[in-house]
mmCIF file of C-alpha atoms in Angstrom:
data_model
loop_
_atom_site.group_PDB
_atom_site.id
_atom_site.type_symbol
_atom_site.label_atom_id
_atom_site.label_comp_id
_atom_site.label_asym_id
_atom_site.label_seq_id
_atom_site.Cartn_x
_atom_site.Cartn_y
_atom_site.Cartn_z
ATOM 1 C CA MET A 16 8.527 -23.297 -3.220
ATOM 2 C CA GLY A 17 7.522 -24.594 -6.629
ATOM 3 C CA GLY A 18 4.133 -25.587 -5.263
ATOM 4 C CA ALA A 19 3.667 -22.144 -3.705
ATOM 5 C CA PHE A 20 4.420 -20.341 -6.970
ATOM 6 C CA LEU A 21 2.248 -22.695 -9.049
ATOM 7 C CA ALA A 22 -0.684 -22.620 -6.632
ATOM 8 C CA ALA A 23 -0.628 -18.831 -6.506
ATOM 9 C CA ALA A 24 -0.389 -18.644 -10.313
ATOM 10 C CA LEU A 25 -3.222 -21.134 -10.877
ATOM 11 C CA LEU A 26 -5.602 -19.402 -8.478
ATOM 12 C CA ALA A 27 -4.713 -15.989 -9.902
ATOM 13 C CA ARG A 28 -5.367 -17.219 -13.457
ATOM 14 C CA LEU A 29 -8.775 -18.553 -12.463
ATOM 15 C CA GLY A 30 -9.646 -15.340 -10.647
ATOM 16 C CA GLY A 31 -8.378 -13.203 -13.503
ATOM 17 C CA ARG A 32 -11.047 -14.707 -15.764
ATOM 18 C CA ILE A 33 -13.749 -13.101 -13.640
ATOM 19 C CA GLY A 34 -11.860 -9.838 -13.139
ATOM 20 C CA LEU A 35 -10.482 -10.337 -9.627
ATOM 21 C CA PRO A 36 -7.124 -8.748 -8.655
ATOM 22 C CA THR A 37 -4.189 -11.013 -7.861
ATOM 23 C CA ILE A 38 -3.364 -9.836 -4.311
ATOM 24 C CA PRO A 39 -6.350 -11.419 -2.488
ATOM 25 C CA LEU A 40 -5.955 -14.573 -4.566
ATOM 26 C CA PHE A 41 -2.310 -14.989 -3.537
ATOM 27 C CA ILE A 42 -3.388 -14.596 0.101
ATOM 28 C CA LEU A 43 -6.195 -17.100 -0.426
ATOM 29 C CA ALA A 44 -3.739 -19.611 -1.915
ATOM 30 C CA GLY A 45 -1.610 -19.301 1.220
ATOM 31 C CA ILE A 46 -4.649 -19.828 3.466
ATOM 32 C CA LEU A 47 -5.834 -22.904 1.539
ATOM 33 C CA LEU A 48 -2.397 -24.541 1.451
ATOM 34 C CA GLY A 49 -1.239 -23.493 4.903
ATOM 35 C CA PRO A 50 -1.023 -25.464 8.150
ATOM 36 C CA HIS A 51 -4.367 -24.182 9.447
ATOM 37 C CA THR A 52 -6.511 -25.589 6.616
ATOM 38 C CA PRO A 53 -7.345 -29.301 6.129
ATOM 39 C CA GLY A 54 -5.940 -30.933 2.997
ATOM 40 C CA ILE A 55 -2.637 -30.367 1.232
ATOM 41 C CA VAL A 56 -0.108 -28.478 3.377
ATOM 42 C CA LEU A 57 2.798 -27.064 1.382
ATOM 43 C CA LEU A 58 4.507 -25.441 4.370
ATOM 44 C CA SER A 59 3.811 -26.390 7.956
ATOM 45 C CA ASP A 60 5.775 -23.425 9.319
ATOM 46 C CA PRO A 61 5.162 -19.964 7.769
ATOM 47 C CA HIS A 62 8.585 -18.872 9.085
ATOM 48 C CA ASP A 63 10.175 -21.047 6.384
ATOM 49 C CA LEU A 64 9.257 -18.290 3.925
ATOM 50 C CA GLU A 65 10.248 -15.425 6.222
ATOM 51 C CA MET A 66 13.353 -14.235 4.345
ATOM 52 C CA LEU A 67 11.756 -14.545 0.898
ATOM 53 C CA SER A 68 8.618 -12.773 2.151
ATOM 54 C CA ALA A 69 10.794 -9.976 3.523
ATOM 55 C CA LEU A 70 12.496 -9.666 0.137
ATOM 56 C CA GLY A 71 9.079 -9.510 -1.531
ATOM 57 C CA LEU A 72 8.066 -6.661 0.771
ATOM 58 C CA VAL A 73 11.337 -4.831 0.093
ATOM 59 C CA LEU A 74 10.830 -5.119 -3.672
ATOM 60 C CA LEU A 75 7.212 -3.947 -3.487
ATOM 61 C CA LEU A 76 8.195 -0.743 -1.678
ATOM 62 C CA PHE A 77 11.319 -0.322 -3.801
ATOM 63 C CA TYR A 78 9.109 -0.330 -6.904
ATOM 64 C CA LEU A 79 6.728 2.210 -5.358
ATOM 65 C CA GLY A 80 9.730 4.450 -4.719
ATOM 66 C CA LEU A 81 10.789 4.121 -8.359
ATOM 67 C CA GLU A 82 7.320 5.208 -9.475
ATOM 68 C CA PHE A 83 7.287 8.245 -7.189
ATOM 69 C CA HIS A 84 9.168 11.424 -8.097
ATOM 70 C CA LEU A 85 9.801 14.419 -5.862
ATOM 71 C CA ASP A 86 8.855 16.611 -8.835
ATOM 72 C CA ASP A 87 5.338 15.174 -8.595
ATOM 73 C CA LEU A 88 4.818 17.388 -5.549
ATOM 74 C CA LYS A 89 5.414 20.496 -7.652
ATOM 75 C CA THR A 90 3.224 19.537 -10.601
ATOM 76 C CA GLY A 91 0.211 18.594 -8.459
ATOM 77 C CA GLY A 92 0.287 21.835 -6.546
ATOM 78 C CA ARG A 93 -2.132 22.984 -3.932
ATOM 79 C CA ARG A 94 -5.145 21.014 -5.144
ATOM 80 C CA MET A 95 -3.300 17.689 -5.002
ATOM 81 C CA ALA A 96 -2.222 18.406 -1.420
ATOM 82 C CA LEU A 97 -5.773 19.409 -0.459
ATOM 83 C CA ALA A 98 -7.359 16.322 -2.056
ATOM 84 C CA GLY A 99 -4.775 13.963 -0.569
ATOM 85 C CA GLY A 100 -4.975 15.646 2.829
ATOM 86 C CA ALA A 101 -8.769 15.402 2.834
ATOM 87 C CA TYR A 102 -8.606 11.712 1.922
ATOM 88 C CA LEU A 103 -6.123 10.938 4.697
ATOM 89 C CA LEU A 104 -7.944 13.049 7.272
ATOM 90 C CA LEU A 105 -11.232 11.261 6.639
ATOM 91 C CA ASN A 106 -9.914 7.718 6.288
ATOM 92 C CA VAL A 107 -7.044 7.687 8.794
ATOM 93 C CA GLY A 108 -9.151 9.643 11.284
ATOM 94 C CA ALA A 109 -12.045 7.214 10.894
ATOM 95 C CA GLY A 110 -9.629 4.283 11.197
ATOM 96 C CA LEU A 111 -8.202 5.656 14.447
ATOM 97 C CA GLY A 112 -11.675 6.222 15.866
ATOM 98 C CA PHE A 113 -12.717 2.736 14.775
ATOM 99 C CA GLY A 114 -9.626 1.255 16.439
ATOM 100 C CA PHE A 115 -10.383 2.940 19.753
ATOM 101 C CA ALA A 116 -14.039 1.890 19.472
ATOM 102 C CA LEU A 117 -12.959 -1.768 19.222
ATOM 103 C CA GLY A 118 -11.051 -1.398 22.488
ATOM 104 C CA TRP A 119 -8.113 -3.606 21.469
ATOM 105 C CA GLY A 120 -5.465 -1.154 22.705
ATOM 106 C CA VAL A 121 -3.729 2.097 21.730
ATOM 107 C CA SER A 122 -0.996 0.475 19.602
ATOM 108 C CA GLU A 123 -3.635 -1.630 17.855
ATOM 109 C CA ALA A 124 -5.719 1.504 17.173
ATOM 110 C CA LEU A 125 -2.696 3.201 15.579
ATOM 111 C CA VAL A 126 -2.157 0.153 13.362
ATOM 112 C CA LEU A 127 -5.843 0.132 12.369
ATOM 113 C CA ALA A 128 -5.664 3.834 11.512
ATOM 114 C CA GLY A 129 -3.077 2.993 8.856
ATOM 115 C CA VAL A 130 -4.881 -0.146 7.715
ATOM 116 C CA LEU A 131 -8.176 1.677 7.125
ATOM 117 C CA GLY A 132 -6.540 4.884 5.926
ATOM 118 C CA ILE A 133 -4.286 3.892 3.006
ATOM 119 C CA SER A 134 -5.482 2.501 -0.312
ATOM 120 C CA SER A 135 -3.572 -0.061 -2.379
ATOM 121 C CA SER A 136 -1.377 1.569 -5.033
ATOM 122 C CA ALA A 137 -1.033 -1.770 -6.852
ATOM 123 C CA ILE A 138 -4.785 -2.413 -7.079
ATOM 124 C CA VAL A 139 -5.625 1.233 -7.858
ATOM 125 C CA THR A 140 -3.195 1.224 -10.783
ATOM 126 C CA LYS A 141 -4.544 -2.106 -12.033
ATOM 127 C CA VAL A 142 -8.146 -0.852 -11.839
ATOM 128 C CA LEU A 143 -7.312 2.286 -13.830
ATOM 129 C CA VAL A 144 -5.608 0.224 -16.549
ATOM 130 C CA ASP A 145 -8.235 -2.534 -16.669
ATOM 131 C CA LEU A 146 -11.144 -0.068 -16.881
ATOM 132 C CA GLY A 147 -9.419 2.112 -19.496
ATOM 133 C CA ARG A 148 -9.523 5.241 -17.330
ATOM 134 C CA ILE A 149 -5.882 6.310 -17.603
ATOM 135 C CA GLY A 150 -6.855 9.257 -19.810
ATOM 136 C CA ASN A 151 -9.853 10.354 -17.715
ATOM 137 C CA PRO A 152 -9.686 13.832 -16.102
ATOM 138 C CA GLU A 153 -10.192 12.382 -12.598
ATOM 139 C CA THR A 154 -7.223 10.009 -12.965
ATOM 140 C CA LYS A 155 -4.690 12.764 -12.242
ATOM 141 C CA PRO A 156 -6.288 13.582 -8.847
ATOM 142 C CA ILE A 157 -6.442 9.851 -8.063
ATOM 143 C CA LEU A 158 -2.717 9.477 -8.741
ATOM 144 C CA GLY A 159 -2.090 12.684 -6.805
ATOM 145 C CA ILE A 160 -3.854 11.229 -3.766
ATOM 146 C CA ILE A 161 -1.706 8.084 -4.138
ATOM 147 C CA VAL A 162 1.433 10.278 -4.126
ATOM 148 C CA VAL A 163 0.313 12.029 -0.921
ATOM 149 C CA GLU A 164 -0.479 8.621 0.602
ATOM 150 C CA ASP A 165 3.023 7.369 -0.267
ATOM 151 C CA ILE A 166 4.604 10.329 1.541
ATOM 152 C CA PHE A 167 2.345 9.768 4.534
ATOM 153 C CA LEU A 168 3.181 6.059 4.424
ATOM 154 C CA ALA A 169 6.901 6.719 4.867
ATOM 155 C CA LEU A 170 6.373 9.171 7.730
ATOM 156 C CA TYR A 171 3.739 7.045 9.450
ATOM 157 C CA LEU A 172 5.823 3.880 9.435
ATOM 158 C CA ALA A 173 8.831 5.791 10.741
ATOM 159 C CA ALA A 174 6.712 7.217 13.588
ATOM 160 C CA LEU A 175 4.997 3.915 14.338
ATOM 161 C CA GLN A 176 8.128 1.766 14.512
ATOM 162 C CA PRO A 177 9.367 3.089 17.911
ATOM 163 C CA ILE A 178 5.873 2.715 19.381
ATOM 164 C CA LEU A 179 5.526 -0.896 18.246
ATOM 165 C CA SER A 180 9.064 -1.724 19.384
ATOM 166 C CA GLY A 181 7.912 -1.078 22.949
ATOM 167 C CA ALA A 182 10.152 1.746 24.150
ATOM 168 C CA ASP A 183 10.596 1.633 27.940
ATOM 169 C CA SER A 184 9.985 5.324 28.583
ATOM 170 C CA LEU A 185 8.957 8.555 26.893
ATOM 171 C CA SER A 186 12.574 9.690 26.574
ATOM 172 C CA THR A 187 13.534 6.378 24.962
ATOM 173 C CA ALA A 188 10.599 6.646 22.559
ATOM 174 C CA VAL A 189 11.591 10.229 21.662
ATOM 175 C CA MET A 190 15.207 9.164 21.099
ATOM 176 C CA ASP A 191 14.117 6.223 18.930
ATOM 177 C CA ALA A 192 11.781 8.458 16.929
ATOM 178 C CA GLY A 193 14.514 11.090 16.565
ATOM 179 C CA LYS A 194 17.002 8.512 15.324
ATOM 180 C CA ALA A 195 14.460 7.147 12.856
ATOM 181 C CA PHE A 196 13.437 10.555 11.501
ATOM 182 C CA GLY A 197 17.072 11.682 11.343
ATOM 183 C CA PHE A 198 17.975 8.698 9.201
ATOM 184 C CA LEU A 199 14.843 9.207 7.085
ATOM 185 C CA LEU A 200 15.795 12.873 6.585
ATOM 186 C CA LEU A 201 19.297 11.826 5.534
ATOM 187 C CA LEU A 202 17.827 9.466 2.917
ATOM 188 C CA ALA A 203 15.427 12.174 1.708
ATOM 189 C CA LEU A 204 18.300 14.666 1.290
ATOM 190 C CA ALA A 205 20.280 12.054 -0.628
ATOM 191 C CA ALA A 206 17.256 11.485 -2.886
ATOM 192 C CA ARG A 207 16.817 15.210 -3.425
ATOM 193 C CA PHE A 208 20.399 16.385 -3.917
ATOM 194 C CA GLY A 209 22.507 13.296 -4.576
ATOM 195 C CA THR A 210 20.839 12.027 -7.746
ATOM 196 C CA LYS A 211 23.765 12.791 -10.065
ATOM 197 C CA VAL A 212 26.352 11.102 -7.839
ATOM 198 C CA ILE A 213 24.090 8.082 -7.196
ATOM 199 C CA GLY A 214 23.324 7.892 -10.921
ATOM 200 C CA ARG A 215 27.014 7.693 -11.814
ATOM 201 C CA LEU A 216 27.597 4.986 -9.178
ATOM 202 C CA ILE A 217 24.693 2.793 -10.301
ATOM 203 C CA ASN A 218 24.957 3.318 -14.068
ATOM 204 C CA THR A 219 26.238 0.438 -16.183
ATOM 205 C CA PRO A 220 25.353 -0.748 -19.709
ATOM 206 C CA ASP A 221 25.270 -4.365 -18.478
ATOM 207 C CA ASP A 222 21.752 -5.379 -17.322
ATOM 208 C CA GLU A 223 23.111 -8.196 -15.166
ATOM 209 C CA LEU A 224 25.344 -5.843 -13.179
ATOM 210 C CA LEU A 225 22.552 -3.285 -12.915
ATOM 211 C CA VAL A 226 20.150 -5.869 -11.426
ATOM 212 C CA ILE A 227 22.740 -7.040 -8.906
ATOM 213 C CA SER A 228 23.548 -3.422 -7.990
ATOM 214 C CA PHE A 229 20.019 -2.139 -7.370
ATOM 215 C CA LEU A 230 18.914 -5.366 -5.669
ATOM 216 C CA GLY A 231 21.928 -5.219 -3.352
ATOM 217 C CA ALA A 232 21.365 -1.521 -2.626
ATOM 218 C CA ALA A 233 17.674 -2.042 -1.824
ATOM 219 C CA ALA A 234 18.249 -5.045 0.456
ATOM 220 C CA PHE A 235 21.310 -3.537 2.178
ATOM 221 C CA LEU A 236 19.734 -0.162 2.915
ATOM 222 C CA ALA A 237 16.531 -1.889 4.052
ATOM 223 C CA GLY A 238 18.594 -3.737 6.641
ATOM 224 C CA VAL A 239 20.434 -0.576 7.726
ATOM 225 C CA SER A 240 17.083 1.230 8.023
ATOM 226 C CA GLU A 241 15.795 -1.448 10.378
ATOM 227 C CA TRP A 242 18.891 -0.961 12.559
ATOM 228 C CA PHE A 243 18.040 2.764 12.797
ATOM 229 C CA GLY A 244 14.450 1.994 13.805
ATOM 230 C CA VAL A 245 12.927 2.694 10.391
ATOM 231 C CA ALA A 246 10.880 -0.101 8.825
ATOM 232 C CA ASP A 247 12.971 -2.036 6.289
ATOM 233 C CA ALA A 248 10.315 -1.489 3.637
ATOM 234 C CA ILE A 249 10.662 2.284 3.959
ATOM 235 C CA GLY A 250 14.420 2.028 3.500
ATOM 236 C CA ALA A 251 13.742 0.176 0.260
ATOM 237 C CA PHE A 252 11.182 2.838 -0.719
ATOM 238 C CA MET A 253 13.808 5.556 -0.267
ATOM 239 C CA VAL A 254 16.336 3.625 -2.385
ATOM 240 C CA GLY A 255 13.713 3.433 -5.135
ATOM 241 C CA LEU A 256 13.111 7.166 -4.748
ATOM 242 C CA MET A 257 16.833 7.823 -5.227
ATOM 243 C CA LEU A 258 17.327 5.511 -8.196
ATOM 244 C CA GLY A 259 14.070 6.393 -9.954
ATOM 245 C CA SER A 260 15.333 9.893 -10.784
ATOM 246 C CA THR A 261 18.675 8.733 -12.200
ATOM 247 C CA THR A 262 19.445 8.151 -15.875
ATOM 248 C CA SER A 263 19.118 4.397 -15.199
ATOM 249 C CA GLY A 264 15.671 4.801 -13.615
ATOM 250 C CA GLU A 265 13.631 3.629 -16.600
ATOM 251 C CA ARG A 266 15.813 0.535 -17.118
ATOM 252 C CA ILE A 267 15.610 -0.323 -13.419
ATOM 253 C CA ARG A 268 11.798 -0.087 -13.524
ATOM 254 C CA LYS A 269 11.683 -2.616 -16.358
ATOM 255 C CA LEU A 270 14.248 -4.961 -14.824
ATOM 256 C CA VAL A 271 12.732 -5.009 -11.318
ATOM 257 C CA HIS A 272 9.188 -5.669 -12.546
ATOM 258 C CA PRO A 273 9.409 -9.504 -12.776
ATOM 259 C CA LEU A 274 11.348 -9.662 -9.492
ATOM 260 C CA ARG A 275 8.674 -7.555 -7.796
ATOM 261 C CA ASP A 276 5.880 -9.740 -9.161
ATOM 262 C CA ALA A 277 7.526 -13.045 -8.206
ATOM 263 C CA PHE A 278 8.676 -12.200 -4.701
ATOM 264 C CA GLY A 279 5.637 -9.982 -4.066
ATOM 265 C CA ALA A 280 3.465 -13.034 -4.715
ATOM 266 C CA ILE A 281 5.497 -14.951 -2.102
ATOM 267 C CA PHE A 282 4.956 -12.095 0.395
ATOM 268 C CA PHE A 283 1.180 -12.278 -0.019
ATOM 269 C CA PHE A 284 1.237 -16.082 -0.081
ATOM 270 C CA GLY A 285 3.350 -16.132 3.100
ATOM 271 C CA PHE A 286 0.899 -13.818 4.819
ATOM 272 C CA GLY A 287 -1.914 -16.212 3.898
ATOM 273 C CA LEU A 288 0.025 -19.100 5.460
ATOM 274 C CA SER A 289 -0.088 -17.365 8.829
ATOM 275 C CA ILE A 290 -3.876 -16.942 8.784
ATOM 276 C CA ASP A 291 -6.068 -19.465 10.524
ATOM 277 C CA PRO A 292 -9.471 -19.488 8.731
ATOM 278 C CA GLY A 293 -11.025 -20.544 12.033
ATOM 279 C CA ASP A 294 -10.154 -17.107 13.433
ATOM 280 C CA LEU A 295 -11.954 -15.197 10.663
ATOM 281 C CA PRO A 296 -15.499 -15.734 12.056
ATOM 282 C CA THR A 297 -14.389 -14.188 15.354
ATOM 283 C CA VAL A 298 -13.649 -10.891 13.590
ATOM 284 C CA LEU A 299 -16.460 -11.045 11.006
ATOM 285 C CA TRP A 300 -18.530 -8.219 12.477
ATOM 286 C CA PRO A 301 -15.564 -5.862 13.015
ATOM 287 C CA VAL A 302 -14.476 -6.550 9.414
ATOM 288 C CA LEU A 303 -17.932 -5.772 8.020
ATOM 289 C CA ALA A 304 -18.149 -2.633 10.173
ATOM 290 C CA ALA A 305 -14.690 -1.513 8.983
ATOM 291 C CA VAL A 306 -15.692 -2.070 5.336
ATOM 292 C CA ALA A 307 -18.838 0.034 5.882
ATOM 293 C CA VAL A 308 -16.769 2.824 7.475
ATOM 294 C CA THR A 309 -14.290 2.729 4.573
ATOM 295 C CA LEU A 310 -17.084 2.870 1.994
ATOM 296 C CA ALA A 311 -18.631 5.914 3.691
ATOM 297 C CA MET A 312 -15.313 7.745 4.101
ATOM 298 C CA ASN A 313 -14.311 7.070 0.488
ATOM 299 C CA VAL A 314 -17.558 8.552 -0.789
ATOM 300 C CA LEU A 315 -17.011 11.671 1.329
ATOM 301 C CA ALA A 316 -13.384 11.880 0.188
ATOM 302 C CA GLY A 317 -14.469 11.488 -3.446
ATOM 303 C CA LEU A 318 -16.976 14.323 -3.064
ATOM 304 C CA ALA A 319 -14.320 16.513 -1.419
ATOM 305 C CA ALA A 320 -11.838 15.838 -4.240
ATOM 306 C CA ALA A 321 -14.520 16.490 -6.855
ATOM 307 C CA ARG A 322 -15.325 19.857 -5.242
ATOM 308 C CA ILE A 323 -11.617 20.787 -5.155
ATOM 309 C CA TYR A 324 -11.230 19.944 -8.869
ATOM 310 C CA ASP A 325 -14.707 21.161 -9.919
ATOM 311 C CA PHE A 326 -15.819 17.714 -11.085
ATOM 312 C CA GLY A 327 -19.358 16.387 -11.356
ATOM 313 C CA PRO A 328 -20.938 13.243 -9.835
ATOM 314 C CA GLY A 329 -19.385 10.847 -12.394
ATOM 315 C CA PRO A 330 -15.724 11.660 -11.662
ATOM 316 C CA ALA A 331 -16.543 11.888 -7.935
ATOM 317 C CA ALA A 332 -17.913 8.339 -8.042
ATOM 318 C CA ASN A 333 -14.842 7.145 -9.966
ATOM 319 C CA ILE A 334 -12.492 8.679 -7.380
ATOM 320 C CA SER A 335 -14.468 7.163 -4.493
ATOM 321 C CA THR A 336 -14.576 3.631 -5.880
ATOM 322 C CA THR A 337 -11.116 3.467 -7.491
ATOM 323 C CA LEU A 338 -9.372 4.282 -4.188
ATOM 324 C CA LEU A 339 -11.468 1.819 -2.193
ATOM 325 C CA ALA A 340 -9.225 -1.276 -2.258
ATOM 326 C CA ARG A 341 -6.729 -1.930 0.539
ATOM 327 C CA GLY A 342 -3.700 -4.178 0.072
ATOM 328 C CA GLU A 343 0.060 -4.107 0.485
ATOM 329 C CA PHE A 344 0.326 -1.352 3.128
ATOM 330 C CA ALA A 345 -2.262 -3.029 5.352
ATOM 331 C CA LEU A 346 -0.294 -6.279 5.151
ATOM 332 C CA ILE A 347 2.952 -4.458 5.989
ATOM 333 C CA LEU A 348 1.271 -3.166 9.140
ATOM 334 C CA ALA A 349 -0.059 -6.650 9.910
ATOM 335 C CA THR A 350 3.474 -8.024 9.669
ATOM 336 C CA MET A 351 4.800 -5.291 11.967
ATOM 337 C CA ALA A 352 1.961 -5.849 14.455
ATOM 338 C CA ALA A 353 2.625 -9.595 14.567
ATOM 339 C CA ALA A 354 6.357 -9.007 15.139
ATOM 340 C CA ALA A 355 5.536 -6.585 17.965
ATOM 341 C CA GLY A 356 3.272 -9.131 19.675
ATOM 342 C CA LEU A 357 0.099 -7.038 19.470
ATOM 343 C CA ASP A 358 -3.449 -8.390 19.815
ATOM 344 C CA GLU A 359 -3.792 -11.740 18.023
ATOM 345 C CA ARG A 360 -7.078 -10.629 16.479
ATOM 346 C CA LEU A 361 -5.292 -8.043 14.317
ATOM 347 C CA SER A 362 -3.909 -10.519 11.748
ATOM 348 C CA PRO A 363 -7.216 -12.276 10.945
ATOM 349 C CA PHE A 364 -9.017 -8.914 11.011
ATOM 350 C CA ILE A 365 -6.580 -7.345 8.527
ATOM 351 C CA ALA A 366 -6.635 -10.479 6.348
ATOM 352 C CA GLY A 367 -10.438 -10.499 6.179
ATOM 353 C CA TYR A 368 -10.606 -6.737 5.615
ATOM 354 C CA VAL A 369 -7.998 -6.776 2.829
ATOM 355 C CA LEU A 370 -9.530 -9.825 1.146
ATOM 356 C CA LEU A 371 -13.014 -8.329 1.160
ATOM 357 C CA LEU A 372 -12.012 -4.851 -0.068
ATOM 358 C CA ALA A 373 -9.436 -6.131 -2.575
ATOM 359 C CA VAL A 374 -12.219 -8.138 -4.216
ATOM 360 C CA LEU A 375 -15.013 -5.594 -3.672
ATOM 361 C CA GLY A 376 -12.954 -2.558 -4.795
ATOM 362 C CA PRO A 377 -12.455 -3.445 -8.490
ATOM 363 C CA LEU A 378 -16.014 -4.767 -8.762
ATOM 364 C CA VAL A 379 -17.497 -1.564 -7.314
ATOM 365 C CA ALA A 380 -15.169 0.610 -9.437
ATOM 366 C CA GLY A 381 -16.538 -1.019 -12.586
ATOM 367 C CA ARG A 382 -20.063 -0.019 -11.519
ATOM 368 C CA SER A 383 -19.306 3.500 -10.314
ATOM 369 C CA HIS A 384 -22.023 4.897 -12.576
ATOM 370 C CA LEU A 385 -24.603 3.522 -10.147
ATOM 371 C CA LEU A 386 -23.075 5.562 -7.323
ATOM 372 C CA ALA A 387 -22.903 8.652 -9.558
ATOM 373 C CA ARG A 388 -26.704 8.613 -9.894
ATOM 374 C CA VAL A 389 -27.209 9.322 -6.196
ATOM 375 C CA LEU A 390 -24.307 11.736 -5.590
ATOM 376 C CA PRO A 391 -25.053 15.471 -5.400
ATOM 377 C CA SER A 392 -23.870 17.690 -8.235
ATOM 378 C CA ASN A 393 -21.245 20.401 -7.730
ATOM 379 C CA GLU A 394 -22.767 22.559 -10.432
ATOM 380 C CA PRO A 395 -24.296 25.820 -9.147
ATOM 381 C CA ARG A 396 -28.073 26.017 -9.322
ATOM 382 C CA PRO A 397 -29.540 28.595 -11.736
ATOM 383 C CA VAL A 398 -30.793 31.735 -10.026
ATOM 384 C CA ARG A 399 -34.484 32.438 -10.606
ATOM 385 C CA LEU A 400 -35.476 36.052 -11.015
#
């Protein structure tokens, strides 16, 4: 465990000097020190990290829930919904078509739709901070698209879980989906109307008790969610949604941050352990094709968002490139696909795709001005008399 943490930290420090995000570097550390790569092997069996990796995933989604507020839907309004809907329609639709084109199976195509369709909230936020664009006018639409993606994420995982669990018949699948959505609706109602009661239950001036309380609530409800057929990560997301709006929300965000970073690193490291580098060449061409599809769809989505918000080529290019990276959600789907026994090519494909875009995304975002030069302008042309 000590070696895993130190190796991930060392590689991330080295990569940070050249501006690379931490997520692909944690995965790379797992690949290099895993059982499938010659040299030092820290863990011969990736399952040894299974429980800690699961906790890392729970904390990642719990933190996303804390950052998301139901009131965000009201403030963004119609334009946020349009921009987010356009982004999802283009990217998820292209991902689904790409999945069917590969011919790996229907369940695999549904997984790939999510993998290609959802950007990485963690990397997007880091890019905005690192490039000093938090105050830019296009940042609000970018965050609005992330909010819409988070809502879609919860619904998509809830719908996908019964399919991946291999329901025996249509009626069984419908019952599983109904049970999952019913439980999800119950959590959503609790988040919407039970904030005051939940706030009183969780509130305490003692930081130690607060940490134990929210960590226990997130892990417990994640487990209950899994029993109801909802992905454990989404249960944790809903707990974060509930607690984020309480009077203790700001304290919880500060206290969970180091836990999220530490165990999140183990989640990415553990995913890297399961990847055999020898499998990556077998999916090289599909990965490159998927990256090309994502690049094209992001440019179209950026142009659509710019038209909705009346932005010019510069902000359009910033939107397109900032949302390019893929990360934690793709790896959640990879974990679910592996547990469901889907096509073995999915894990190396998703690993290669995430690694490439997680590195390429921030680099391209820093050079968005080059893309802006070739994008069409939304400004109306002057009328000649």
